[in-house]
Structures are given as structure tokens and as C-alpha cells.
Amino acid sequence: MPRTMAPRHTWCGRPSDPRPPGPGAGTPLPLHPDSATVDADVPGAVRRTLDAVLHHRVEQAAELDAGFAREVAERVARFTLHGGKRMRARFLWWALRACGGADPAQTDAALRLAGGLELLQTCALAHDDVMDGSPLRRGRLALHGEFAALHPASRFPRGGEPFGRAAAILAGDLALAWADDIVAEVGLGRETAARVRAIWRALRTEMVAGQYLDLRGQATASRSPAQALRTACLKSALYSVERPVLLGAALAGADTATVRALGSAGRCAGTAFQLHDDLLGAFGDPRRTGKPSGDDLREGKPTYLVAVAQRRATEAKDRAALAVLDRCLGVGDLPDSDLAEVRRVLEATGARAMVEAKIDRLIARSGGHLAAVALRPPGRQRLQELMSAAAGGAPAPEDESASLLAGVRSYGGPR
């Protein structure tokens, strides 16, 4: 009997192409605006690029299995498109512009690589929330919570929770695979491609190393300020600021001195960014951060803030402060009253003030590195503003866009 061909999946009314793309074939994208137009709305330009890329990826997933596409691929697409400040993408773009990049090929490559960074961030957040058991992300259920709610009557022990965690890990893996696909498909000259891919390889490994050091610090109750700074450098400074900046510089063909200065500026600002994030983890307002306040303390995160408090209490022989830290840090169900005690210790030991002062010094140092090389306006100014804002300084001017979500495909409706 002749086989009956299954109908091809359609997405937004268009039939998908079941043929895999050829070697090096990039995802077809709409014509991009010129660099000046992207300057006015970097997040919007990145969103449009991601929308086209993810549309294509979801169609491919549907060819494999409709349920996988609906429950996993679409969810990864929604999470990536609907949230985040596109900080890493903006660092990449403004580094490109500060180094003189402006032609259409560089613009296209920058927007694609920025999309890859956003997908890598989706991977990191999905896995991070599973490891930390964080219920919320961006003010709503974390991905593992969404998956758990999807199949609450799972046959796994404890219902949907183990399913949710396992599915979220797979969703993060899918986001990482898509990010790598984008980087592999970007059309670049040989020398530029070699520089970009070397940075990308380093970025992925550094991200995992930083996350592992953070995890190991929790397991061993590490309270070393030096180790906390090392973790902050790998986990955030390189991944969130320095490497995105270097990707932009590589696309622009920046010289060695400029690359070195931008890298140093990015590392200082990125470390300040993580130290500021540690402060938010201990003292932040959940209405602004989108995550429960004090979770880092309940999880026993080996932050620089806690390490400094421990060291200063030890030097001062403050037994009461040390007793609070030993009794409360890493207690998952720590009551709010004990959490308030920990916060008082972080302030009374001077740890909070020391961390805030260190952030200020790092941002000043970052600005000095930027001032040491000739960078093009407005890229120099925007990089400086972004680096300051990432560490809790004055907010960077918003790109002129009405909404990051306007015109984005729904990928199955609201989350």
C-alpha cells in the first residue's frame, strides 16, 4: 500500500519547509534597518531578529513532534522574547558602534549574535532556577514551575515537580543549541569568524565554570572574599559584560589596544554588576527584581557581601554576628524575622557599605579604561552609561521603543 504523507505543519498560515538548511545557511530574516535606526531602538531590532529566528526554529520543532513544539519550543521562544532588558545585546551593539562598525553586514551579524546571547541567557536562567529552586523569574512562574503546572498529575513521585525540573533542563539545552546554531550560521570573513567563535567558546565555558563555583560555594559554605570575587568574575563579569563587548569589538575589527581596554572596562563593570546583584539578592524589593527578597541568603549563596561580613565579624570578634550568620545562612525556610537579623548583621559589620564603595570604585575604573582609547560617539557614551546602569548607577537612556513586545508573534498565546 502506498504511504500516506502527513500534512506539513503550518505556522501563522505559512507551510514550513521540511528540508534542513544547507551548511552555513542562516535563518532568512527581513531586511534590517541601517545602523542609525538600530541605534534608536536596539532592543527592538534584536527582538525582530529573534522573532524571525525563533519562528523558523519552532517550525522545525513542529516537524519533529507537535507536542514538543507546543510545550517546549514555543515556551523557550516566549520566554526569550517576552522579558529581559537585552543588556548583553546592548553591550555588544554599542561596542560595535564605539569601534566604528556600521555597515549592513556588521549590523546583520551583530543583531544575530545578540539574539544568540539572549538565547544563551534563557539557557542560563532556566538551569539556574532549577538549581536554586527559585519559584519566580521576571515576576512570574519560572520555567520549571510552568512545566510542573503543565502536567501536575505526572507519574513521577511528588507529581509534576520532578517533571518540571527535568523539562526545564531540556528547555535550557534547547535554547543553548539554538544559540550555537545562530553563531554557526552568521556570515563572517575568516579572520572575524575565528575571533568571534573563540570568544563564544570561552563565554560558554566561563558561564558553566562560574555557575559551578557558585554551586560549590553553597555546598562547602565558603566564606572567602577572594573566591567570591573569582566566582563573580566568571559568573557575571565575563558572561554579562566583557564577552558581549568583545564580540562587538571583534565584529568591528578593533585593534589590539582597543580590545584590551574594552575588555578591562567590561570586566570591572561586570564585577560591579554582580556585586550589585548580590545586594539586590539580600535587600532588593521583589516588586522591582521579580524574585523573592532574601533568597540568596536562604540558599547560602557564597556572595562577596556575605564573605566580607563574615571576615569583618571574625576580625572584630563579634560572636553575636557570627552566630547569626552560622545559624541563618543556607536555611531554606528561614523566617522573615531571622532574615531581618541577617540583614542587620550585613549592615552593622559594614559589609553593605564596603560592597557599595567597591562598586563605585569598579565603575570609576571601568570609565578610566574606556577613556584610555579613541572610541566613536555615541558608542563611547552609551557604553559608559550602560556599564554604570548595570551596577545600579543612573539608568541608561531607554532606547526609543514603545514596547518590547509590540508586533511579536504570540507563540501559542500569553504565558
mmCIF file of C-alpha atoms in Angstrom:
data_model
loop_
_atom_site.group_PDB
_atom_site.id
_atom_site.type_symbol
_atom_site.label_atom_id
_atom_site.label_comp_id
_atom_site.label_asym_id
_atom_site.label_seq_id
_atom_site.Cartn_x
_atom_site.Cartn_y
_atom_site.Cartn_z
ATOM 1 C CA MET A 1 0.000 0.000 0.000
ATOM 2 C CA PRO A 2 1.276 3.487 -0.744
ATOM 3 C CA ARG A 3 2.213 5.525 2.301
ATOM 4 C CA THR A 4 0.057 8.494 3.211
ATOM 5 C CA MET A 5 2.070 11.653 3.676
ATOM 6 C CA ALA A 6 1.276 13.579 6.836
ATOM 7 C CA PRO A 7 0.375 17.226 6.193
ATOM 8 C CA ARG A 8 3.120 19.687 6.865
ATOM 9 C CA HIS A 9 2.747 21.831 9.950
ATOM 10 C CA THR A 10 1.834 25.447 9.303
ATOM 11 C CA TRP A 11 2.748 28.387 11.498
ATOM 12 C CA CYS A 12 0.988 31.728 11.101
ATOM 13 C CA GLY A 13 -0.633 30.416 7.932
ATOM 14 C CA ARG A 14 2.584 29.523 6.117
ATOM 15 C CA PRO A 15 3.708 25.972 5.340
ATOM 16 C CA SER A 16 7.032 25.060 6.868
ATOM 17 C CA ASP A 17 9.928 23.767 4.814
ATOM 18 C CA PRO A 18 10.813 20.253 5.993
ATOM 19 C CA ARG A 19 14.232 20.382 4.376
ATOM 20 C CA PRO A 20 17.103 21.147 6.753
ATOM 21 C CA PRO A 21 19.133 24.244 5.890
ATOM 22 C CA GLY A 22 22.348 23.687 3.986
ATOM 23 C CA PRO A 23 25.761 24.064 5.598
ATOM 24 C CA GLY A 24 26.206 27.566 6.940
ATOM 25 C CA ALA A 25 22.738 28.630 5.802
ATOM 26 C CA GLY A 26 21.376 31.344 8.036
ATOM 27 C CA THR A 27 17.767 31.747 9.012
ATOM 28 C CA PRO A 28 16.033 34.004 6.456
ATOM 29 C CA LEU A 29 15.424 37.367 8.083
ATOM 30 C CA PRO A 30 13.690 40.542 6.980
ATOM 31 C CA LEU A 31 15.912 43.324 5.685
ATOM 32 C CA HIS A 32 17.477 45.098 8.611
ATOM 33 C CA PRO A 33 17.420 48.871 9.064
ATOM 34 C CA ASP A 34 20.619 50.844 8.882
ATOM 35 C CA SER A 35 22.820 51.255 11.937
ATOM 36 C CA ALA A 36 21.380 54.664 12.837
ATOM 37 C CA THR A 37 17.897 53.161 13.041
ATOM 38 C CA VAL A 38 19.156 50.343 15.257
ATOM 39 C CA ASP A 39 20.828 52.974 17.462
ATOM 40 C CA ALA A 40 17.391 54.396 18.221
ATOM 41 C CA ASP A 41 15.946 51.041 19.309
ATOM 42 C CA VAL A 42 18.497 48.320 19.971
ATOM 43 C CA PRO A 43 16.140 46.026 21.937
ATOM 44 C CA GLY A 44 13.503 46.355 19.235
ATOM 45 C CA ALA A 45 15.921 45.435 16.453
ATOM 46 C CA VAL A 46 17.172 42.427 18.425
ATOM 47 C CA ARG A 47 13.589 41.388 19.156
ATOM 48 C CA ARG A 48 12.686 41.441 15.455
ATOM 49 C CA THR A 49 15.739 39.331 14.645
ATOM 50 C CA LEU A 50 14.897 36.848 17.396
ATOM 51 C CA ASP A 51 11.281 36.729 16.257
ATOM 52 C CA ALA A 52 12.339 35.619 12.771
ATOM 53 C CA VAL A 53 14.914 33.116 14.061
ATOM 54 C CA LEU A 54 12.587 31.589 16.633
ATOM 55 C CA HIS A 55 9.703 31.403 14.193
ATOM 56 C CA HIS A 56 11.894 29.236 11.975
ATOM 57 C CA ARG A 57 13.123 27.092 14.879
ATOM 58 C CA VAL A 58 9.605 26.454 16.184
ATOM 59 C CA GLU A 59 8.515 25.376 12.717
ATOM 60 C CA GLN A 60 11.399 22.905 12.594
ATOM 61 C CA ALA A 61 10.462 21.587 16.052
ATOM 62 C CA ALA A 62 6.888 21.032 14.873
ATOM 63 C CA GLU A 63 8.184 18.838 12.077
ATOM 64 C CA LEU A 64 9.653 16.577 14.749
ATOM 65 C CA ASP A 65 6.648 16.480 17.066
ATOM 66 C CA ALA A 66 3.710 18.808 17.572
ATOM 67 C CA GLY A 67 3.653 18.280 21.351
ATOM 68 C CA PHE A 68 7.359 19.039 21.687
ATOM 69 C CA ALA A 69 6.916 22.201 19.625
ATOM 70 C CA ARG A 70 3.897 23.355 21.616
ATOM 71 C CA GLU A 71 5.148 22.562 25.107
ATOM 72 C CA VAL A 72 8.903 23.142 24.832
ATOM 73 C CA ALA A 73 9.968 25.020 21.683
ATOM 74 C CA GLU A 74 7.181 27.599 21.899
ATOM 75 C CA ARG A 75 7.804 28.049 25.620
ATOM 76 C CA VAL A 76 11.513 28.707 25.028
ATOM 77 C CA ALA A 77 10.589 31.199 22.290
ATOM 78 C CA ARG A 78 8.094 33.022 24.524
ATOM 79 C CA PHE A 79 10.484 33.196 27.458
ATOM 80 C CA THR A 80 13.265 34.589 25.267
ATOM 81 C CA LEU A 81 11.072 37.176 23.553
ATOM 82 C CA HIS A 82 8.889 38.286 26.453
ATOM 83 C CA GLY A 83 11.200 39.669 29.066
ATOM 84 C CA GLY A 84 14.661 40.869 29.914
ATOM 85 C CA LYS A 85 16.365 44.171 29.226
ATOM 86 C CA ARG A 86 18.568 42.891 26.362
ATOM 87 C CA MET A 87 21.540 44.124 28.383
ATOM 88 C CA ARG A 88 24.095 41.799 26.785
ATOM 89 C CA ALA A 89 22.744 42.597 23.333
ATOM 90 C CA ARG A 90 23.083 46.308 24.011
ATOM 91 C CA PHE A 91 26.671 45.918 25.212
ATOM 92 C CA LEU A 92 27.506 44.079 22.001
ATOM 93 C CA TRP A 93 25.848 46.682 19.793
ATOM 94 C CA TRP A 94 27.319 49.766 21.426
ATOM 95 C CA ALA A 95 30.803 48.226 21.459
ATOM 96 C CA LEU A 96 30.438 47.648 17.717
ATOM 97 C CA ARG A 97 29.395 51.275 17.221
ATOM 98 C CA ALA A 98 32.105 52.609 19.546
ATOM 99 C CA CYS A 99 34.674 50.777 17.399
ATOM 100 C CA GLY A 100 33.276 52.248 14.178
ATOM 101 C CA GLY A 101 31.132 49.349 12.989
ATOM 102 C CA ALA A 102 28.223 50.487 10.853
ATOM 103 C CA ASP A 103 27.952 48.655 7.521
ATOM 104 C CA PRO A 104 24.979 46.385 6.696
ATOM 105 C CA ALA A 105 26.951 43.131 7.064
ATOM 106 C CA GLN A 106 28.186 44.146 10.523
ATOM 107 C CA THR A 107 24.692 45.248 11.521
ATOM 108 C CA ASP A 108 23.191 41.941 10.444
ATOM 109 C CA ALA A 109 25.903 39.917 12.212
ATOM 110 C CA ALA A 110 25.597 41.975 15.400
ATOM 111 C CA LEU A 111 21.832 41.502 15.600
ATOM 112 C CA ARG A 112 22.135 37.760 15.026
ATOM 113 C CA LEU A 113 24.873 37.372 17.638
ATOM 114 C CA ALA A 114 22.843 39.485 20.056
ATOM 115 C CA GLY A 115 19.970 37.061 19.516
ATOM 116 C CA GLY A 116 22.350 34.219 20.334
ATOM 117 C CA LEU A 117 23.290 35.925 23.605
ATOM 118 C CA GLU A 118 19.611 36.227 24.527
ATOM 119 C CA LEU A 119 19.093 32.501 23.921
ATOM 120 C CA LEU A 120 22.197 31.692 25.964
ATOM 121 C CA GLN A 121 20.689 33.784 28.766
ATOM 122 C CA THR A 122 17.465 31.764 28.513
ATOM 123 C CA CYS A 123 19.533 28.601 28.977
ATOM 124 C CA ALA A 124 21.349 30.077 31.986
ATOM 125 C CA LEU A 125 18.157 31.271 33.677
ATOM 126 C CA ALA A 126 16.267 28.020 33.125
ATOM 127 C CA HIS A 127 19.103 25.983 34.633
ATOM 128 C CA ASP A 128 19.843 28.498 37.397
ATOM 129 C CA ASP A 129 16.234 28.481 38.609
ATOM 130 C CA VAL A 130 16.211 24.676 38.718
ATOM 131 C CA MET A 131 19.456 24.571 40.712
ATOM 132 C CA ASP A 132 18.265 27.263 43.137
ATOM 133 C CA GLY A 133 14.664 26.040 43.323
ATOM 134 C CA SER A 134 13.549 29.616 42.568
ATOM 135 C CA PRO A 135 9.776 29.746 42.042
ATOM 136 C CA LEU A 136 9.724 33.073 40.204
ATOM 137 C CA ARG A 137 11.511 34.636 37.269
ATOM 138 C CA ARG A 138 10.713 38.058 35.840
ATOM 139 C CA GLY A 139 7.761 38.343 38.173
ATOM 140 C CA ARG A 140 6.062 35.117 37.083
ATOM 141 C CA LEU A 141 6.480 31.369 37.363
ATOM 142 C CA ALA A 142 9.963 30.138 36.497
ATOM 143 C CA LEU A 143 10.122 27.689 33.592
ATOM 144 C CA HIS A 144 10.300 24.637 35.831
ATOM 145 C CA GLY A 145 7.148 25.852 37.583
ATOM 146 C CA GLU A 146 5.379 26.277 34.241
ATOM 147 C CA PHE A 147 6.287 22.742 33.221
ATOM 148 C CA ALA A 148 5.186 21.349 36.582
ATOM 149 C CA ALA A 149 1.808 23.023 36.175
ATOM 150 C CA LEU A 150 1.545 21.637 32.667
ATOM 151 C CA HIS A 151 1.462 18.034 33.905
ATOM 152 C CA PRO A 152 0.543 18.176 37.623
ATOM 153 C CA ALA A 153 -0.681 14.550 37.644
ATOM 154 C CA SER A 154 2.667 13.216 36.436
ATOM 155 C CA ARG A 155 3.509 9.651 37.448
ATOM 156 C CA PHE A 156 6.809 10.872 38.847
ATOM 157 C CA PRO A 157 6.996 10.825 42.656
ATOM 158 C CA ARG A 158 5.722 14.170 44.016
ATOM 159 C CA GLY A 159 3.629 14.768 40.932
ATOM 160 C CA GLY A 160 4.662 17.443 38.481
ATOM 161 C CA GLU A 161 7.707 18.862 40.312
ATOM 162 C CA PRO A 162 10.342 16.358 39.078
ATOM 163 C CA PHE A 163 8.841 16.532 35.586
ATOM 164 C CA GLY A 164 9.006 20.332 35.715
ATOM 165 C CA ARG A 165 12.658 20.382 36.728
ATOM 166 C CA ALA A 166 13.698 17.821 34.112
ATOM 167 C CA ALA A 167 11.725 19.556 31.354
ATOM 168 C CA ALA A 168 13.210 22.949 32.260
ATOM 169 C CA ILE A 169 16.731 21.494 31.934
ATOM 170 C CA LEU A 170 15.820 20.231 28.456
ATOM 171 C CA ALA A 171 14.340 23.622 27.575
ATOM 172 C CA GLY A 172 17.610 25.259 28.614
ATOM 173 C CA ASP A 173 19.521 22.753 26.495
ATOM 174 C CA LEU A 174 17.330 23.610 23.521
ATOM 175 C CA ALA A 175 17.974 27.331 23.998
ATOM 176 C CA LEU A 176 21.726 26.635 24.089
ATOM 177 C CA ALA A 177 21.515 24.550 20.896
ATOM 178 C CA TRP A 178 19.634 27.342 19.139
ATOM 179 C CA ALA A 179 22.182 29.907 20.349
ATOM 180 C CA ASP A 180 25.030 27.830 18.943
ATOM 181 C CA ASP A 181 23.135 27.447 15.666
ATOM 182 C CA ILE A 182 22.897 31.213 15.303
ATOM 183 C CA VAL A 183 26.615 31.728 15.878
ATOM 184 C CA ALA A 184 27.487 28.948 13.430
ATOM 185 C CA GLU A 185 25.245 30.455 10.750
ATOM 186 C CA VAL A 186 26.413 34.080 10.930
ATOM 187 C CA GLY A 187 28.164 35.053 7.716
ATOM 188 C CA LEU A 188 31.620 36.392 8.608
ATOM 189 C CA GLY A 189 35.003 36.720 6.995
ATOM 190 C CA ARG A 190 37.588 34.126 8.008
ATOM 191 C CA GLU A 191 39.548 36.280 10.455
ATOM 192 C CA THR A 192 36.465 37.806 12.058
ATOM 193 C CA ALA A 193 34.775 34.412 12.295
ATOM 194 C CA ALA A 194 37.802 32.982 14.104
ATOM 195 C CA ARG A 195 37.785 35.836 16.637
ATOM 196 C CA VAL A 196 34.041 35.675 17.217
ATOM 197 C CA ARG A 197 33.943 31.911 17.659
ATOM 198 C CA ALA A 198 36.910 31.954 20.048
ATOM 199 C CA ILE A 199 35.061 34.477 22.229
ATOM 200 C CA TRP A 200 31.870 32.408 22.027
ATOM 201 C CA ARG A 201 33.673 29.213 23.057
ATOM 202 C CA ALA A 202 35.275 30.982 26.022
ATOM 203 C CA LEU A 203 31.962 32.574 27.009
ATOM 204 C CA ARG A 204 30.100 29.270 27.256
ATOM 205 C CA THR A 205 32.803 27.560 29.318
ATOM 206 C CA GLU A 206 33.225 30.552 31.642
ATOM 207 C CA MET A 207 29.482 30.634 32.256
ATOM 208 C CA VAL A 208 29.461 26.986 33.337
ATOM 209 C CA ALA A 209 32.612 27.406 35.457
ATOM 210 C CA GLY A 210 31.134 30.394 37.287
ATOM 211 C CA GLN A 211 27.885 28.573 37.930
ATOM 212 C CA TYR A 212 29.781 25.563 39.284
ATOM 213 C CA LEU A 213 31.901 27.694 41.617
ATOM 214 C CA ASP A 214 28.699 29.279 42.901
ATOM 215 C CA LEU A 215 27.164 25.843 43.466
ATOM 216 C CA ARG A 216 30.323 24.501 45.134
ATOM 217 C CA GLY A 217 30.467 27.548 47.380
ATOM 218 C CA GLN A 218 26.963 26.775 48.622
ATOM 219 C CA ALA A 219 27.843 23.119 49.230
ATOM 220 C CA THR A 220 31.001 23.958 51.195
ATOM 221 C CA ALA A 221 29.654 27.092 52.930
ATOM 222 C CA SER A 222 32.612 29.032 51.507
ATOM 223 C CA ARG A 223 33.127 32.453 53.077
ATOM 224 C CA SER A 224 36.262 33.544 51.194
ATOM 225 C CA PRO A 225 36.103 37.099 49.764
ATOM 226 C CA ALA A 226 38.739 36.230 47.142
ATOM 227 C CA GLN A 227 36.832 33.154 45.991
ATOM 228 C CA ALA A 228 33.580 35.121 45.958
ATOM 229 C CA LEU A 229 35.161 37.693 43.648
ATOM 230 C CA ARG A 230 36.503 34.939 41.412
ATOM 231 C CA THR A 231 33.019 33.466 41.152
ATOM 232 C CA ALA A 232 31.550 36.899 40.422
ATOM 233 C CA CYS A 233 34.084 37.408 37.638
ATOM 234 C CA LEU A 234 33.340 34.090 35.935
ATOM 235 C CA LYS A 235 29.616 34.018 36.593
ATOM 236 C CA SER A 236 28.769 37.573 35.588
ATOM 237 C CA ALA A 237 31.640 39.891 34.714
ATOM 238 C CA LEU A 238 32.828 37.881 31.725
ATOM 239 C CA TYR A 239 29.473 36.483 30.662
ATOM 240 C CA SER A 240 27.300 39.556 31.103
ATOM 241 C CA VAL A 241 29.580 42.409 30.075
ATOM 242 C CA GLU A 242 33.140 41.673 28.948
ATOM 243 C CA ARG A 243 32.448 38.949 26.376
ATOM 244 C CA PRO A 244 29.444 40.723 24.773
ATOM 245 C CA VAL A 245 31.580 43.877 24.483
ATOM 246 C CA LEU A 246 34.415 41.888 22.923
ATOM 247 C CA LEU A 247 32.020 40.308 20.425
ATOM 248 C CA GLY A 248 31.060 43.786 19.227
ATOM 249 C CA ALA A 249 34.696 44.836 19.027
ATOM 250 C CA ALA A 250 35.572 41.686 17.052
ATOM 251 C CA LEU A 251 32.815 42.369 14.519
ATOM 252 C CA ALA A 252 34.129 45.898 14.052
ATOM 253 C CA GLY A 253 37.722 44.706 13.576
ATOM 254 C CA ALA A 254 39.031 46.707 16.559
ATOM 255 C CA ASP A 255 42.784 46.864 17.138
ATOM 256 C CA THR A 256 44.578 45.118 20.000
ATOM 257 C CA ALA A 257 44.831 48.162 22.295
ATOM 258 C CA THR A 258 41.125 48.925 21.920
ATOM 259 C CA VAL A 259 40.164 45.312 22.547
ATOM 260 C CA ARG A 260 42.306 45.221 25.681
ATOM 261 C CA ALA A 261 40.806 48.451 27.045
ATOM 262 C CA LEU A 262 37.228 47.391 26.303
ATOM 263 C CA GLY A 263 37.837 44.016 27.909
ATOM 264 C CA SER A 264 39.208 45.616 31.091
ATOM 265 C CA ALA A 265 36.343 48.106 31.219
ATOM 266 C CA GLY A 266 33.831 45.310 30.765
ATOM 267 C CA ARG A 267 35.400 43.138 33.449
ATOM 268 C CA CYS A 268 35.331 45.952 36.018
ATOM 269 C CA ALA A 269 31.730 46.863 35.178
ATOM 270 C CA GLY A 270 30.656 43.217 35.084
ATOM 271 C CA THR A 271 32.101 42.540 38.523
ATOM 272 C CA ALA A 272 30.303 45.620 39.813
ATOM 273 C CA PHE A 273 27.120 44.298 38.193
ATOM 274 C CA GLN A 274 27.374 41.014 40.136
ATOM 275 C CA LEU A 275 28.147 42.785 43.417
ATOM 276 C CA HIS A 276 25.099 44.975 42.880
ATOM 277 C CA ASP A 277 23.056 41.870 42.105
ATOM 278 C CA ASP A 278 24.230 40.392 45.416
ATOM 279 C CA LEU A 279 22.955 43.492 47.205
ATOM 280 C CA LEU A 280 19.598 43.103 45.468
ATOM 281 C CA GLY A 281 19.517 39.436 46.469
ATOM 282 C CA ALA A 282 19.811 40.448 50.114
ATOM 283 C CA PHE A 283 17.981 43.778 50.245
ATOM 284 C CA GLY A 284 16.037 44.080 46.970
ATOM 285 C CA ASP A 285 12.350 44.838 46.564
ATOM 286 C CA PRO A 286 10.605 41.825 44.934
ATOM 287 C CA ARG A 287 8.291 44.221 43.077
ATOM 288 C CA ARG A 288 11.349 45.537 41.217
ATOM 289 C CA THR A 289 13.535 42.445 40.989
ATOM 290 C CA GLY A 290 10.786 39.934 40.099
ATOM 291 C CA LYS A 291 12.240 37.453 42.618
ATOM 292 C CA PRO A 292 11.608 36.872 46.338
ATOM 293 C CA SER A 293 13.834 39.021 48.539
ATOM 294 C CA GLY A 294 16.425 37.217 50.654
ATOM 295 C CA ASP A 295 16.566 34.069 48.556
ATOM 296 C CA ASP A 296 20.358 34.322 48.176
ATOM 297 C CA LEU A 297 20.683 34.323 51.969
ATOM 298 C CA ARG A 298 18.286 31.422 52.434
ATOM 299 C CA GLU A 299 20.171 29.449 49.789
ATOM 300 C CA GLY A 300 23.536 30.190 51.385
ATOM 301 C CA LYS A 301 24.960 31.797 48.245
ATOM 302 C CA PRO A 302 28.708 32.435 48.677
ATOM 303 C CA THR A 303 28.462 36.114 47.794
ATOM 304 C CA TYR A 304 31.158 38.708 48.329
ATOM 305 C CA LEU A 305 28.707 40.605 50.559
ATOM 306 C CA VAL A 306 28.378 37.661 52.972
ATOM 307 C CA ALA A 307 32.103 36.849 52.808
ATOM 308 C CA VAL A 308 33.019 40.414 53.812
ATOM 309 C CA ALA A 309 30.501 40.351 56.677
ATOM 310 C CA GLN A 310 31.966 37.058 57.907
ATOM 311 C CA ARG A 311 35.540 38.357 57.716
ATOM 312 C CA ARG A 312 34.766 41.642 59.469
ATOM 313 C CA ALA A 313 32.797 39.931 62.222
ATOM 314 C CA THR A 314 35.687 37.496 62.722
ATOM 315 C CA GLU A 315 38.263 40.311 62.872
ATOM 316 C CA ALA A 316 36.103 42.220 65.362
ATOM 317 C CA LYS A 317 35.474 39.042 67.404
ATOM 318 C CA ASP A 318 31.762 39.798 67.107
ATOM 319 C CA ARG A 319 30.408 36.480 68.337
ATOM 320 C CA ALA A 320 26.795 37.588 68.129
ATOM 321 C CA ALA A 321 27.105 38.487 64.447
ATOM 322 C CA LEU A 322 28.953 35.249 63.673
ATOM 323 C CA ALA A 323 26.272 33.258 65.470
ATOM 324 C CA VAL A 324 23.547 34.860 63.339
ATOM 325 C CA LEU A 325 25.416 34.090 60.118
ATOM 326 C CA ASP A 326 26.155 30.498 61.147
ATOM 327 C CA ARG A 327 22.583 29.866 62.288
ATOM 328 C CA CYS A 328 20.688 31.525 59.459
ATOM 329 C CA LEU A 329 22.611 31.331 56.189
ATOM 330 C CA GLY A 330 21.584 28.436 53.967
ATOM 331 C CA VAL A 331 18.334 27.714 55.835
ATOM 332 C CA GLY A 332 15.727 27.323 53.126
ATOM 333 C CA ASP A 333 12.711 28.020 55.335
ATOM 334 C CA LEU A 334 14.325 30.839 57.293
ATOM 335 C CA PRO A 335 11.558 33.017 58.773
ATOM 336 C CA ASP A 336 11.398 36.700 57.925
ATOM 337 C CA SER A 337 12.392 37.691 61.463
ATOM 338 C CA ASP A 338 15.698 35.805 61.178
ATOM 339 C CA LEU A 339 16.210 37.175 57.669
ATOM 340 C CA ALA A 340 15.916 40.663 59.145
ATOM 341 C CA GLU A 341 18.636 39.730 61.673
ATOM 342 C CA VAL A 342 20.983 38.691 58.864
ATOM 343 C CA ARG A 343 20.361 41.982 57.089
ATOM 344 C CA ARG A 344 21.168 43.878 60.287
ATOM 345 C CA VAL A 345 24.468 42.000 60.559
ATOM 346 C CA LEU A 346 25.321 42.781 56.915
ATOM 347 C CA GLU A 347 24.858 46.468 57.702
ATOM 348 C CA ALA A 348 26.289 46.555 61.235
ATOM 349 C CA THR A 349 29.543 44.872 60.184
ATOM 350 C CA GLY A 350 29.939 47.475 57.450
ATOM 351 C CA ALA A 351 29.774 44.816 54.724
ATOM 352 C CA ARG A 352 26.997 46.538 52.801
ATOM 353 C CA ALA A 353 28.812 49.885 52.821
ATOM 354 C CA MET A 354 32.085 48.219 51.753
ATOM 355 C CA VAL A 355 30.425 46.474 48.828
ATOM 356 C CA GLU A 356 28.738 49.697 47.725
ATOM 357 C CA ALA A 357 32.092 51.515 47.860
ATOM 358 C CA LYS A 358 33.771 48.742 45.871
ATOM 359 C CA ILE A 359 31.060 49.021 43.217
ATOM 360 C CA ASP A 360 31.748 52.744 42.905
ATOM 361 C CA ARG A 361 35.500 52.134 42.521
ATOM 362 C CA LEU A 362 34.964 49.456 39.879
ATOM 363 C CA ILE A 363 32.697 51.716 37.828
ATOM 364 C CA ALA A 364 35.226 54.567 38.045
ATOM 365 C CA ARG A 365 37.976 52.171 36.928
ATOM 366 C CA SER A 366 35.787 50.983 34.074
ATOM 367 C CA GLY A 367 35.350 54.559 32.901
ATOM 368 C CA GLY A 368 39.094 55.086 33.031
ATOM 369 C CA HIS A 369 39.704 52.133 30.726
ATOM 370 C CA LEU A 370 37.158 53.494 28.242
ATOM 371 C CA ALA A 371 38.807 56.910 28.337
ATOM 372 C CA ALA A 372 42.202 55.407 27.514
ATOM 373 C CA VAL A 373 41.362 54.628 23.877
ATOM 374 C CA ALA A 374 39.779 56.505 20.990
ATOM 375 C CA LEU A 375 36.165 55.382 20.685
ATOM 376 C CA ARG A 376 33.485 56.777 18.385
ATOM 377 C CA PRO A 377 30.472 58.735 19.586
ATOM 378 C CA PRO A 378 27.782 57.947 20.505
ATOM 379 C CA GLY A 379 29.110 54.474 21.277
ATOM 380 C CA ARG A 380 31.541 55.621 23.969
ATOM 381 C CA GLN A 381 28.860 57.495 25.894
ATOM 382 C CA ARG A 382 26.303 54.703 25.624
ATOM 383 C CA LEU A 383 28.806 52.084 26.770
ATOM 384 C CA GLN A 384 29.703 54.207 29.782
ATOM 385 C CA GLU A 385 26.038 54.725 30.621
ATOM 386 C CA LEU A 386 25.244 51.033 30.271
ATOM 387 C CA MET A 387 28.163 49.981 32.457
ATOM 388 C CA SER A 388 27.133 52.420 35.164
ATOM 389 C CA ALA A 389 23.462 51.417 34.984
ATOM 390 C CA ALA A 390 24.278 47.694 35.164
ATOM 391 C CA ALA A 391 25.905 48.287 38.530
ATOM 392 C CA GLY A 392 22.983 50.262 39.935
ATOM 393 C CA GLY A 393 24.025 53.741 38.816
ATOM 394 C CA ALA A 394 21.871 56.208 36.932
ATOM 395 C CA PRO A 395 19.722 54.298 34.413
ATOM 396 C CA ALA A 396 20.924 54.297 30.830
ATOM 397 C CA PRO A 397 18.657 56.207 28.451
ATOM 398 C CA GLU A 398 15.932 53.933 27.169
ATOM 399 C CA ASP A 399 16.034 53.021 23.525
ATOM 400 C CA GLU A 400 13.144 54.733 21.820
ATOM 401 C CA SER A 401 10.620 51.909 21.593
ATOM 402 C CA ALA A 402 7.028 51.832 22.752
ATOM 403 C CA SER A 403 7.094 48.204 23.855
ATOM 404 C CA LEU A 404 9.491 45.308 23.561
ATOM 405 C CA LEU A 405 6.509 43.066 22.889
ATOM 406 C CA ALA A 406 4.806 45.046 20.151
ATOM 407 C CA GLY A 407 4.473 43.058 16.953
ATOM 408 C CA VAL A 408 5.966 39.845 18.363
ATOM 409 C CA ARG A 409 4.350 36.538 17.437
ATOM 410 C CA SER A 410 2.499 35.057 20.396
ATOM 411 C CA TYR A 411 3.925 31.522 20.102
ATOM 412 C CA GLY A 412 0.760 29.940 21.369
ATOM 413 C CA GLY A 413 -0.730 32.828 23.302
ATOM 414 C CA PRO A 414 0.096 34.539 26.588
ATOM 415 C CA ARG A 415 2.264 32.726 29.068
#
